[in-house]
Short mmCIF file of N, CA and C in Angstrom, two decimals:
data_model
loop_
_atom_site.label_atom_id
_atom_site.label_comp_id
_atom_site.label_asym_id
_atom_site.label_seq_id
_atom_site.Cartn_x
_atom_site.Cartn_y
_atom_site.Cartn_z
N MET Z 1 -53.56 -51.74 56.22
CA MET Z 1 -52.95 -52.99 55.79
C MET Z 1 -53.96 -54.12 55.96
N ASP Z 2 -54.11 -54.92 54.90
CA ASP Z 2 -54.91 -56.13 55.00
C ASP Z 2 -54.48 -57.09 53.91
N ASP Z 3 -55.09 -58.26 53.89
CA ASP Z 3 -54.70 -59.31 52.93
C ASP Z 3 -55.44 -59.23 51.61
N THR Z 4 -56.24 -58.20 51.41
CA THR Z 4 -56.98 -58.08 50.16
C THR Z 4 -56.01 -57.81 49.02
N ALA Z 5 -56.15 -58.57 47.94
CA ALA Z 5 -55.29 -58.37 46.76
C ALA Z 5 -55.91 -57.27 45.90
N THR Z 6 -55.66 -56.03 46.29
CA THR Z 6 -56.24 -54.87 45.65
C THR Z 6 -55.45 -54.50 44.40
N ASP Z 7 -56.14 -54.04 43.37
CA ASP Z 7 -55.49 -53.49 42.18
C ASP Z 7 -54.86 -52.16 42.59
N LEU Z 8 -53.54 -52.08 42.58
CA LEU Z 8 -52.84 -50.89 43.06
C LEU Z 8 -53.24 -49.64 42.29
N VAL Z 9 -53.24 -49.72 40.98
CA VAL Z 9 -53.50 -48.55 40.15
C VAL Z 9 -54.94 -48.09 40.35
N ALA Z 10 -55.89 -49.00 40.24
CA ALA Z 10 -57.29 -48.65 40.39
C ALA Z 10 -57.59 -48.14 41.80
N GLY Z 11 -56.89 -48.67 42.79
CA GLY Z 11 -57.11 -48.26 44.17
C GLY Z 11 -56.37 -47.00 44.57
N GLY Z 12 -55.50 -46.50 43.70
CA GLY Z 12 -54.76 -45.29 43.99
C GLY Z 12 -53.60 -45.49 44.96
N TYR Z 13 -53.09 -46.73 45.04
CA TYR Z 13 -51.98 -47.03 45.95
C TYR Z 13 -50.65 -46.88 45.22
N ASP Z 14 -49.63 -46.54 45.99
CA ASP Z 14 -48.29 -46.39 45.43
C ASP Z 14 -47.51 -47.70 45.43
N VAL Z 15 -47.59 -48.47 46.53
CA VAL Z 15 -46.83 -49.71 46.65
C VAL Z 15 -47.67 -50.73 47.41
N ALA Z 16 -47.24 -51.99 47.30
CA ALA Z 16 -47.87 -53.07 48.07
C ALA Z 16 -46.80 -54.06 48.46
N LEU Z 17 -47.05 -54.80 49.53
CA LEU Z 17 -46.24 -55.95 49.88
C LEU Z 17 -47.04 -57.17 49.45
N ARG Z 18 -46.44 -58.01 48.64
CA ARG Z 18 -47.14 -59.19 48.12
C ARG Z 18 -46.22 -60.40 48.14
N VAL Z 19 -46.83 -61.57 48.31
CA VAL Z 19 -46.05 -62.79 48.11
C VAL Z 19 -45.86 -62.95 46.61
N GLY Z 20 -44.76 -63.55 46.24
CA GLY Z 20 -44.36 -63.63 44.84
C GLY Z 20 -45.38 -64.24 43.90
N GLU Z 21 -46.22 -65.13 44.40
CA GLU Z 21 -47.15 -65.81 43.51
C GLU Z 21 -48.41 -65.02 43.19
N VAL Z 22 -48.60 -63.84 43.81
CA VAL Z 22 -49.80 -63.05 43.50
C VAL Z 22 -49.47 -61.65 42.98
N ILE Z 23 -48.32 -61.50 42.36
CA ILE Z 23 -47.93 -60.21 41.80
C ILE Z 23 -48.47 -60.08 40.39
N GLU Z 24 -49.13 -58.95 40.12
CA GLU Z 24 -49.64 -58.72 38.78
C GLU Z 24 -48.48 -58.59 37.79
N ARG Z 25 -48.71 -58.98 36.57
CA ARG Z 25 -47.67 -58.98 35.54
C ARG Z 25 -47.14 -57.58 35.22
N ASN Z 26 -47.95 -56.56 35.36
CA ASN Z 26 -47.53 -55.21 34.97
C ASN Z 26 -46.85 -54.46 36.12
N MET Z 27 -46.48 -55.15 37.18
CA MET Z 27 -45.85 -54.51 38.34
C MET Z 27 -44.34 -54.73 38.33
N ILE Z 28 -43.63 -53.79 38.88
CA ILE Z 28 -42.22 -53.97 39.17
C ILE Z 28 -42.17 -54.55 40.58
N ALA Z 29 -41.39 -55.59 40.78
CA ALA Z 29 -41.34 -56.27 42.08
C ALA Z 29 -39.90 -56.38 42.55
N VAL Z 30 -39.68 -56.02 43.82
CA VAL Z 30 -38.35 -56.09 44.44
C VAL Z 30 -38.47 -57.06 45.63
N ARG Z 31 -37.72 -58.13 45.55
CA ARG Z 31 -37.75 -59.13 46.63
C ARG Z 31 -37.19 -58.53 47.91
N ILE Z 32 -37.90 -58.74 49.03
CA ILE Z 32 -37.43 -58.19 50.30
C ILE Z 32 -37.27 -59.26 51.38
N GLY Z 33 -37.41 -60.51 51.01
CA GLY Z 33 -37.24 -61.55 52.01
C GLY Z 33 -37.02 -62.91 51.38
N PRO Z 34 -36.76 -63.91 52.21
CA PRO Z 34 -36.50 -65.26 51.71
C PRO Z 34 -37.79 -65.95 51.27
N GLU Z 35 -37.62 -67.12 50.68
CA GLU Z 35 -38.79 -67.94 50.38
C GLU Z 35 -39.51 -68.25 51.69
N LEU Z 36 -40.79 -68.55 51.59
CA LEU Z 36 -41.60 -68.87 52.76
C LEU Z 36 -42.16 -70.28 52.61
N ARG Z 37 -42.65 -70.82 53.73
CA ARG Z 37 -43.34 -72.11 53.70
C ARG Z 37 -44.59 -72.00 54.56
N GLN Z 38 -45.65 -72.62 54.09
CA GLN Z 38 -46.83 -72.79 54.93
C GLN Z 38 -46.80 -74.20 55.47
N VAL Z 39 -47.16 -74.34 56.73
CA VAL Z 39 -47.15 -75.66 57.37
C VAL Z 39 -48.44 -75.84 58.15
N ALA Z 40 -48.88 -77.09 58.21
CA ALA Z 40 -50.01 -77.44 59.06
C ALA Z 40 -49.49 -77.55 60.48
N VAL Z 41 -50.25 -77.00 61.44
CA VAL Z 41 -49.84 -77.01 62.84
C VAL Z 41 -51.04 -77.31 63.73
N ALA Z 42 -50.72 -77.83 64.91
CA ALA Z 42 -51.73 -78.07 65.93
C ALA Z 42 -51.05 -78.01 67.28
N THR Z 43 -51.85 -77.94 68.32
CA THR Z 43 -51.30 -78.01 69.67
C THR Z 43 -51.03 -79.48 70.01
N PRO Z 44 -50.10 -79.72 70.91
CA PRO Z 44 -49.90 -81.09 71.37
C PRO Z 44 -51.19 -81.70 71.94
N GLU Z 45 -52.02 -80.88 72.58
CA GLU Z 45 -53.28 -81.36 73.14
C GLU Z 45 -54.23 -81.83 72.04
N TYR Z 46 -54.29 -81.07 70.94
CA TYR Z 46 -55.14 -81.48 69.83
C TYR Z 46 -54.68 -82.83 69.28
N VAL Z 47 -53.38 -82.98 69.07
CA VAL Z 47 -52.83 -84.22 68.51
C VAL Z 47 -53.08 -85.38 69.47
N GLU Z 48 -52.94 -85.15 70.76
CA GLU Z 48 -53.18 -86.21 71.74
C GLU Z 48 -54.65 -86.67 71.70
N THR Z 49 -55.56 -85.74 71.53
CA THR Z 49 -56.99 -86.06 71.53
C THR Z 49 -57.47 -86.62 70.19
N HIS Z 50 -57.01 -86.04 69.08
CA HIS Z 50 -57.55 -86.36 67.76
C HIS Z 50 -56.60 -87.15 66.86
N GLY Z 51 -55.37 -87.33 67.28
CA GLY Z 51 -54.40 -88.02 66.45
C GLY Z 51 -53.69 -87.08 65.50
N GLN Z 52 -52.65 -87.61 64.88
CA GLN Z 52 -51.83 -86.81 63.96
C GLN Z 52 -52.04 -87.30 62.54
N PRO Z 53 -52.36 -86.39 61.61
CA PRO Z 53 -52.46 -86.81 60.20
C PRO Z 53 -51.10 -87.26 59.69
N GLU Z 54 -51.10 -88.35 58.94
CA GLU Z 54 -49.85 -88.88 58.39
C GLU Z 54 -49.67 -88.50 56.92
N HIS Z 55 -50.76 -88.15 56.25
CA HIS Z 55 -50.74 -87.77 54.84
C HIS Z 55 -51.72 -86.62 54.66
N ARG Z 56 -51.50 -85.83 53.62
CA ARG Z 56 -52.36 -84.67 53.41
C ARG Z 56 -53.83 -85.05 53.30
N ARG Z 57 -54.14 -86.22 52.74
CA ARG Z 57 -55.55 -86.64 52.62
C ARG Z 57 -56.18 -86.90 53.99
N ASP Z 58 -55.34 -87.18 55.01
CA ASP Z 58 -55.85 -87.41 56.37
C ASP Z 58 -56.47 -86.15 56.96
N LEU Z 59 -56.12 -84.98 56.41
CA LEU Z 59 -56.71 -83.74 56.91
C LEU Z 59 -58.22 -83.73 56.75
N LEU Z 60 -58.73 -84.49 55.80
CA LEU Z 60 -60.18 -84.53 55.57
C LEU Z 60 -60.93 -85.14 56.75
N GLN Z 61 -60.21 -85.83 57.63
CA GLN Z 61 -60.82 -86.44 58.82
C GLN Z 61 -60.59 -85.60 60.08
N HIS Z 62 -60.02 -84.41 59.91
CA HIS Z 62 -59.68 -83.58 61.06
C HIS Z 62 -60.47 -82.27 61.05
N ARG Z 63 -60.48 -81.64 62.20
CA ARG Z 63 -61.08 -80.32 62.37
C ARG Z 63 -60.02 -79.29 61.96
N CYS Z 64 -60.24 -78.61 60.87
CA CYS Z 64 -59.27 -77.63 60.38
C CYS Z 64 -59.84 -76.23 60.49
N ILE Z 65 -58.97 -75.30 60.82
CA ILE Z 65 -59.35 -73.89 60.90
C ILE Z 65 -59.12 -73.30 59.51
N ARG Z 66 -60.20 -72.93 58.88
CA ARG Z 66 -60.11 -72.43 57.50
C ARG Z 66 -59.99 -70.91 57.49
N TRP Z 67 -59.25 -70.43 56.50
CA TRP Z 67 -59.02 -68.99 56.33
C TRP Z 67 -59.52 -68.58 54.95
N ARG Z 68 -60.15 -67.43 54.91
CA ARG Z 68 -60.67 -66.90 53.65
C ARG Z 68 -60.05 -65.53 53.41
N TRP Z 69 -59.50 -65.36 52.18
CA TRP Z 69 -58.99 -64.05 51.79
C TRP Z 69 -60.12 -63.04 51.94
N PRO Z 70 -59.86 -61.86 52.49
CA PRO Z 70 -60.90 -60.84 52.55
C PRO Z 70 -61.44 -60.55 51.15
N GLY Z 71 -62.75 -60.49 51.04
CA GLY Z 71 -63.39 -60.22 49.76
C GLY Z 71 -63.66 -61.44 48.92
N ARG Z 72 -63.23 -62.60 49.35
CA ARG Z 72 -63.49 -63.85 48.61
C ARG Z 72 -64.62 -64.61 49.28
N SER Z 73 -65.32 -65.42 48.50
CA SER Z 73 -66.46 -66.15 49.06
C SER Z 73 -66.10 -67.55 49.54
N THR Z 74 -65.01 -68.11 49.05
CA THR Z 74 -64.66 -69.48 49.45
C THR Z 74 -63.34 -69.47 50.24
N PRO Z 75 -63.22 -70.39 51.18
CA PRO Z 75 -61.98 -70.48 51.96
C PRO Z 75 -60.80 -70.92 51.10
N TYR Z 76 -59.63 -70.58 51.55
CA TYR Z 76 -58.37 -70.94 50.91
C TYR Z 76 -58.17 -72.45 50.98
N ALA Z 77 -57.80 -73.05 49.86
CA ALA Z 77 -57.46 -74.48 49.83
C ALA Z 77 -55.99 -74.61 50.21
N TRP Z 78 -55.70 -75.48 51.16
CA TRP Z 78 -54.33 -75.67 51.62
C TRP Z 78 -53.50 -76.30 50.51
N GLU Z 79 -52.27 -75.81 50.33
CA GLU Z 79 -51.41 -76.25 49.24
C GLU Z 79 -50.25 -77.08 49.77
N PHE Z 80 -50.09 -78.26 49.18
CA PHE Z 80 -49.00 -79.16 49.55
C PHE Z 80 -48.26 -79.58 48.28
N PHE Z 81 -47.03 -80.04 48.45
CA PHE Z 81 -46.16 -80.40 47.34
C PHE Z 81 -45.74 -81.85 47.48
N GLU Z 82 -45.96 -82.63 46.42
CA GLU Z 82 -45.59 -84.04 46.46
C GLU Z 82 -45.17 -84.49 45.06
N ASN Z 83 -44.04 -85.15 44.97
CA ASN Z 83 -43.53 -85.69 43.70
C ASN Z 83 -43.49 -84.63 42.60
N GLY Z 84 -43.01 -83.44 42.93
CA GLY Z 84 -42.83 -82.39 41.93
C GLY Z 84 -44.10 -81.66 41.53
N THR Z 85 -45.20 -81.87 42.25
CA THR Z 85 -46.48 -81.25 41.89
C THR Z 85 -47.15 -80.65 43.11
N TRP Z 86 -47.76 -79.48 42.93
CA TRP Z 86 -48.56 -78.85 43.98
C TRP Z 86 -49.95 -79.46 43.98
N PHE Z 87 -50.49 -79.68 45.17
CA PHE Z 87 -51.84 -80.22 45.35
C PHE Z 87 -52.62 -79.33 46.30
N ASP Z 88 -53.88 -79.10 45.99
CA ASP Z 88 -54.77 -78.39 46.89
C ASP Z 88 -55.55 -79.40 47.71
N VAL Z 89 -55.74 -79.08 48.98
CA VAL Z 89 -56.60 -79.88 49.84
C VAL Z 89 -57.66 -78.94 50.39
N VAL Z 90 -58.91 -79.22 50.06
CA VAL Z 90 -60.03 -78.42 50.55
C VAL Z 90 -60.45 -79.04 51.88
N VAL Z 91 -60.01 -78.42 52.97
CA VAL Z 91 -60.26 -78.96 54.30
C VAL Z 91 -61.62 -78.51 54.81
N ASP Z 92 -62.04 -79.14 55.90
CA ASP Z 92 -63.31 -78.77 56.54
C ASP Z 92 -63.04 -78.57 58.01
N GLY Z 93 -63.93 -77.87 58.66
CA GLY Z 93 -63.75 -77.66 60.08
C GLY Z 93 -64.80 -76.75 60.66
N PRO Z 94 -64.67 -76.48 61.95
CA PRO Z 94 -65.71 -75.75 62.66
C PRO Z 94 -65.67 -74.23 62.52
N LEU Z 95 -64.64 -73.71 61.85
CA LEU Z 95 -64.43 -72.27 61.86
C LEU Z 95 -63.81 -71.79 60.55
N ILE Z 96 -64.35 -70.69 60.03
CA ILE Z 96 -63.77 -69.98 58.89
C ILE Z 96 -63.52 -68.55 59.35
N VAL Z 97 -62.29 -68.08 59.18
CA VAL Z 97 -61.93 -66.72 59.59
C VAL Z 97 -61.31 -65.97 58.42
N ASP Z 98 -61.27 -64.64 58.52
CA ASP Z 98 -60.58 -63.86 57.49
C ASP Z 98 -59.38 -63.12 58.09
N SER Z 99 -58.93 -63.61 59.22
CA SER Z 99 -57.77 -63.05 59.91
C SER Z 99 -56.83 -64.19 60.26
N ARG Z 100 -55.59 -64.06 59.83
CA ARG Z 100 -54.61 -65.10 60.16
C ARG Z 100 -54.37 -65.16 61.67
N GLU Z 101 -54.46 -64.02 62.34
CA GLU Z 101 -54.27 -64.00 63.79
C GLU Z 101 -55.40 -64.76 64.49
N ALA Z 102 -56.63 -64.59 64.00
CA ALA Z 102 -57.77 -65.32 64.58
C ALA Z 102 -57.60 -66.82 64.35
N ALA Z 103 -57.12 -67.20 63.18
CA ALA Z 103 -56.90 -68.63 62.89
C ALA Z 103 -55.87 -69.21 63.85
N LEU Z 104 -54.78 -68.50 64.06
CA LEU Z 104 -53.75 -68.98 64.98
C LEU Z 104 -54.29 -69.06 66.40
N GLY Z 105 -55.09 -68.10 66.80
CA GLY Z 105 -55.70 -68.14 68.12
C GLY Z 105 -56.57 -69.37 68.31
N ALA Z 106 -57.33 -69.73 67.28
CA ALA Z 106 -58.17 -70.93 67.36
C ALA Z 106 -57.32 -72.18 67.46
N VAL Z 107 -56.23 -72.22 66.72
CA VAL Z 107 -55.31 -73.37 66.79
C VAL Z 107 -54.73 -73.47 68.19
N LEU Z 108 -54.28 -72.35 68.74
CA LEU Z 108 -53.67 -72.36 70.07
C LEU Z 108 -54.67 -72.74 71.17
N ASN Z 109 -55.96 -72.60 70.88
CA ASN Z 109 -57.01 -73.04 71.80
C ASN Z 109 -57.46 -74.46 71.51
N SER Z 110 -56.69 -75.18 70.69
CA SER Z 110 -56.92 -76.60 70.36
C SER Z 110 -58.26 -76.85 69.68
N ILE Z 111 -58.77 -75.85 68.95
CA ILE Z 111 -60.03 -76.03 68.22
C ILE Z 111 -59.80 -76.88 66.98
N GLY Z 112 -58.61 -76.80 66.40
CA GLY Z 112 -58.32 -77.58 65.21
C GLY Z 112 -56.91 -77.36 64.71
N ILE Z 113 -56.68 -77.88 63.50
CA ILE Z 113 -55.39 -77.74 62.82
C ILE Z 113 -55.43 -76.48 61.98
N GLY Z 114 -54.33 -75.75 61.97
CA GLY Z 114 -54.24 -74.55 61.15
C GLY Z 114 -53.15 -74.68 60.10
N PHE Z 115 -53.14 -73.74 59.17
CA PHE Z 115 -52.16 -73.70 58.09
C PHE Z 115 -51.54 -72.31 58.15
N VAL Z 116 -50.27 -72.23 58.54
CA VAL Z 116 -49.64 -70.95 58.85
C VAL Z 116 -48.31 -70.79 58.13
N ILE Z 117 -47.86 -69.55 58.03
CA ILE Z 117 -46.51 -69.27 57.53
C ILE Z 117 -45.54 -69.69 58.63
N GLU Z 118 -44.66 -70.61 58.30
CA GLU Z 118 -43.76 -71.22 59.28
C GLU Z 118 -42.98 -70.19 60.10
N ASP Z 119 -42.43 -69.18 59.43
CA ASP Z 119 -41.59 -68.19 60.11
C ASP Z 119 -42.34 -67.40 61.19
N THR Z 120 -43.67 -67.34 61.09
CA THR Z 120 -44.44 -66.56 62.06
C THR Z 120 -44.69 -67.30 63.36
N VAL Z 121 -44.40 -68.60 63.40
CA VAL Z 121 -44.70 -69.39 64.61
C VAL Z 121 -43.47 -70.15 65.13
N THR Z 122 -42.31 -69.80 64.67
CA THR Z 122 -41.08 -70.50 65.08
C THR Z 122 -40.94 -70.54 66.60
N GLU Z 123 -41.19 -69.42 67.25
CA GLU Z 123 -41.06 -69.37 68.71
C GLU Z 123 -42.07 -70.31 69.38
N LEU Z 124 -43.26 -70.44 68.81
CA LEU Z 124 -44.27 -71.34 69.39
C LEU Z 124 -43.85 -72.80 69.26
N PHE Z 125 -43.08 -73.13 68.23
CA PHE Z 125 -42.50 -74.48 68.13
C PHE Z 125 -41.48 -74.70 69.26
N HIS Z 126 -40.61 -73.71 69.46
CA HIS Z 126 -39.58 -73.82 70.49
C HIS Z 126 -40.20 -73.93 71.89
N GLN Z 127 -41.32 -73.24 72.09
CA GLN Z 127 -42.01 -73.27 73.39
C GLN Z 127 -42.91 -74.50 73.54
N LYS Z 128 -42.92 -75.35 72.52
CA LYS Z 128 -43.73 -76.58 72.53
C LYS Z 128 -45.24 -76.30 72.61
N GLN Z 129 -45.66 -75.10 72.16
CA GLN Z 129 -47.08 -74.78 72.11
C GLN Z 129 -47.73 -75.30 70.83
N LEU Z 130 -46.90 -75.49 69.79
CA LEU Z 130 -47.38 -76.01 68.51
C LEU Z 130 -46.47 -77.12 68.04
N VAL Z 131 -47.06 -78.05 67.29
CA VAL Z 131 -46.27 -79.07 66.60
C VAL Z 131 -46.54 -78.94 65.10
N LYS Z 132 -45.50 -79.20 64.33
CA LYS Z 132 -45.58 -79.14 62.88
C LYS Z 132 -46.11 -80.48 62.37
N LEU Z 133 -47.04 -80.43 61.43
CA LEU Z 133 -47.63 -81.63 60.85
C LEU Z 133 -47.36 -81.66 59.35
N LEU Z 134 -47.21 -82.84 58.79
CA LEU Z 134 -47.08 -83.02 57.34
C LEU Z 134 -45.94 -82.19 56.75
N ASP Z 135 -44.88 -82.05 57.51
CA ASP Z 135 -43.75 -81.20 57.12
C ASP Z 135 -43.17 -81.58 55.77
N GLU Z 136 -43.12 -82.87 55.46
CA GLU Z 136 -42.50 -83.31 54.21
C GLU Z 136 -43.26 -82.86 52.97
N TRP Z 137 -44.50 -82.40 53.12
CA TRP Z 137 -45.30 -81.93 51.98
C TRP Z 137 -45.40 -80.41 51.94
N SER Z 138 -44.62 -79.73 52.77
CA SER Z 138 -44.65 -78.27 52.83
C SER Z 138 -43.41 -77.72 52.13
N ALA Z 139 -43.57 -77.29 50.90
CA ALA Z 139 -42.46 -76.78 50.10
C ALA Z 139 -42.41 -75.26 50.15
N PRO Z 140 -41.24 -74.68 49.92
CA PRO Z 140 -41.14 -73.22 49.90
C PRO Z 140 -41.83 -72.62 48.67
N PHE Z 141 -42.25 -71.37 48.83
CA PHE Z 141 -42.83 -70.61 47.72
C PHE Z 141 -42.24 -69.21 47.77
N PRO Z 142 -42.38 -68.43 46.68
CA PRO Z 142 -41.76 -67.10 46.65
C PRO Z 142 -42.19 -66.25 47.84
N GLY Z 143 -41.23 -65.58 48.46
CA GLY Z 143 -41.49 -64.77 49.64
C GLY Z 143 -42.07 -63.41 49.31
N LEU Z 144 -41.79 -62.44 50.17
CA LEU Z 144 -42.38 -61.11 50.04
C LEU Z 144 -41.62 -60.21 49.07
N TYR Z 145 -42.39 -59.40 48.38
CA TYR Z 145 -41.87 -58.43 47.43
C TYR Z 145 -42.56 -57.09 47.67
N VAL Z 146 -41.83 -56.01 47.45
CA VAL Z 146 -42.45 -54.70 47.33
C VAL Z 146 -42.79 -54.53 45.87
N CYS Z 147 -44.04 -54.20 45.58
CA CYS Z 147 -44.51 -54.08 44.20
C CYS Z 147 -45.01 -52.66 43.97
N TYR Z 148 -44.76 -52.18 42.76
CA TYR Z 148 -45.26 -50.86 42.40
C TYR Z 148 -45.40 -50.79 40.89
N PRO Z 149 -46.32 -49.95 40.42
CA PRO Z 149 -46.49 -49.82 38.98
C PRO Z 149 -45.31 -49.09 38.35
N ASP Z 150 -45.02 -49.42 37.12
CA ASP Z 150 -43.96 -48.74 36.37
C ASP Z 150 -44.44 -47.31 36.10
N GLN Z 151 -43.71 -46.34 36.61
CA GLN Z 151 -44.12 -44.94 36.48
C GLN Z 151 -42.97 -44.11 35.94
N ARG Z 152 -43.28 -43.26 34.98
CA ARG Z 152 -42.25 -42.36 34.45
C ARG Z 152 -41.97 -41.23 35.44
N HIS Z 153 -43.02 -40.71 36.06
CA HIS Z 153 -42.87 -39.57 36.98
C HIS Z 153 -43.25 -40.02 38.38
N MET Z 154 -42.26 -40.50 39.09
CA MET Z 154 -42.48 -41.00 40.44
C MET Z 154 -42.18 -39.90 41.45
N ARG Z 155 -43.05 -39.76 42.44
CA ARG Z 155 -42.83 -38.76 43.49
C ARG Z 155 -41.54 -39.08 44.25
N ALA Z 156 -40.89 -38.04 44.73
CA ALA Z 156 -39.59 -38.20 45.40
C ALA Z 156 -39.70 -39.10 46.63
N ALA Z 157 -40.76 -38.97 47.40
CA ALA Z 157 -40.92 -39.78 48.61
C ALA Z 157 -41.04 -41.27 48.26
N LEU Z 158 -41.78 -41.57 47.21
CA LEU Z 158 -41.93 -42.95 46.78
C LEU Z 158 -40.60 -43.49 46.25
N ARG Z 159 -39.88 -42.70 45.47
CA ARG Z 159 -38.57 -43.11 44.96
C ARG Z 159 -37.62 -43.39 46.13
N ALA Z 160 -37.62 -42.53 47.15
CA ALA Z 160 -36.75 -42.72 48.31
C ALA Z 160 -37.12 -44.02 49.05
N PHE Z 161 -38.42 -44.27 49.21
CA PHE Z 161 -38.87 -45.50 49.87
C PHE Z 161 -38.40 -46.72 49.10
N ILE Z 162 -38.63 -46.74 47.81
CA ILE Z 162 -38.24 -47.90 46.98
C ILE Z 162 -36.72 -48.08 46.97
N ASP Z 163 -35.98 -47.00 46.86
CA ASP Z 163 -34.52 -47.10 46.89
C ASP Z 163 -34.03 -47.66 48.22
N THR Z 164 -34.66 -47.25 49.32
CA THR Z 164 -34.29 -47.77 50.64
C THR Z 164 -34.57 -49.26 50.73
N VAL Z 165 -35.75 -49.67 50.27
CA VAL Z 165 -36.11 -51.09 50.30
C VAL Z 165 -35.14 -51.90 49.45
N ARG Z 166 -34.82 -51.41 48.27
CA ARG Z 166 -33.89 -52.12 47.39
C ARG Z 166 -32.51 -52.26 48.02
N SER Z 167 -32.03 -51.21 48.68
CA SER Z 167 -30.69 -51.28 49.27
C SER Z 167 -30.66 -52.20 50.48
N GLU Z 168 -31.77 -52.36 51.17
CA GLU Z 168 -31.84 -53.23 52.35
C GLU Z 168 -32.13 -54.68 51.98
N ALA Z 169 -32.68 -54.92 50.79
CA ALA Z 169 -33.14 -56.25 50.41
C ALA Z 169 -32.03 -57.18 50.06
#
C-alpha cells in the first residue's frame, strides 16, 4: 500500500482505494466512506511562537511541511475553497516528505504547519496537541472509493471482495 496513483491495469492490480478526485474514467468506483476535508494544522506551541495565519495567503509567511506524492517531482499544492472556487497555495518550508505520517510527525514536533485529512487527527484536536487553522477555507471533497476495471470474467475472490465492500458501504 502506498499513495502512488498507479495504473491498475498496467500494474496488474485488481482493486485500489482512491479518493474520488483521482479515479480514472474507465474504472468502476464504489464509494466506501464520507466526504473528506483537508485542514491546515499546527501545534499550539508553533502558533504561540510564529503566530496564526488568518488567510490562506498568510501561509506564504510560515514554515509549512510539504508533502510530495510518491513518484512526483514537485510537492503538493495545498487546496482551499473560497467564494465557490478552489485555489492552490504553493507553500514553502523546511521539509518535504513523501509520507503523510512523517509530515504529521514534523507538525507534532512544532517544525511547521501541515495539511492533513481532518478525520485522521480528530483525537489530536481533542487532546489539544493540534489546532485547526484556516478552517473556513477547508471544503469537503469526494471521499474514498474502491475502484476496479470493468471485467467480464472476474475471479470469484475479487467478486466476493467487491460484493462485501458494496454491502458494507
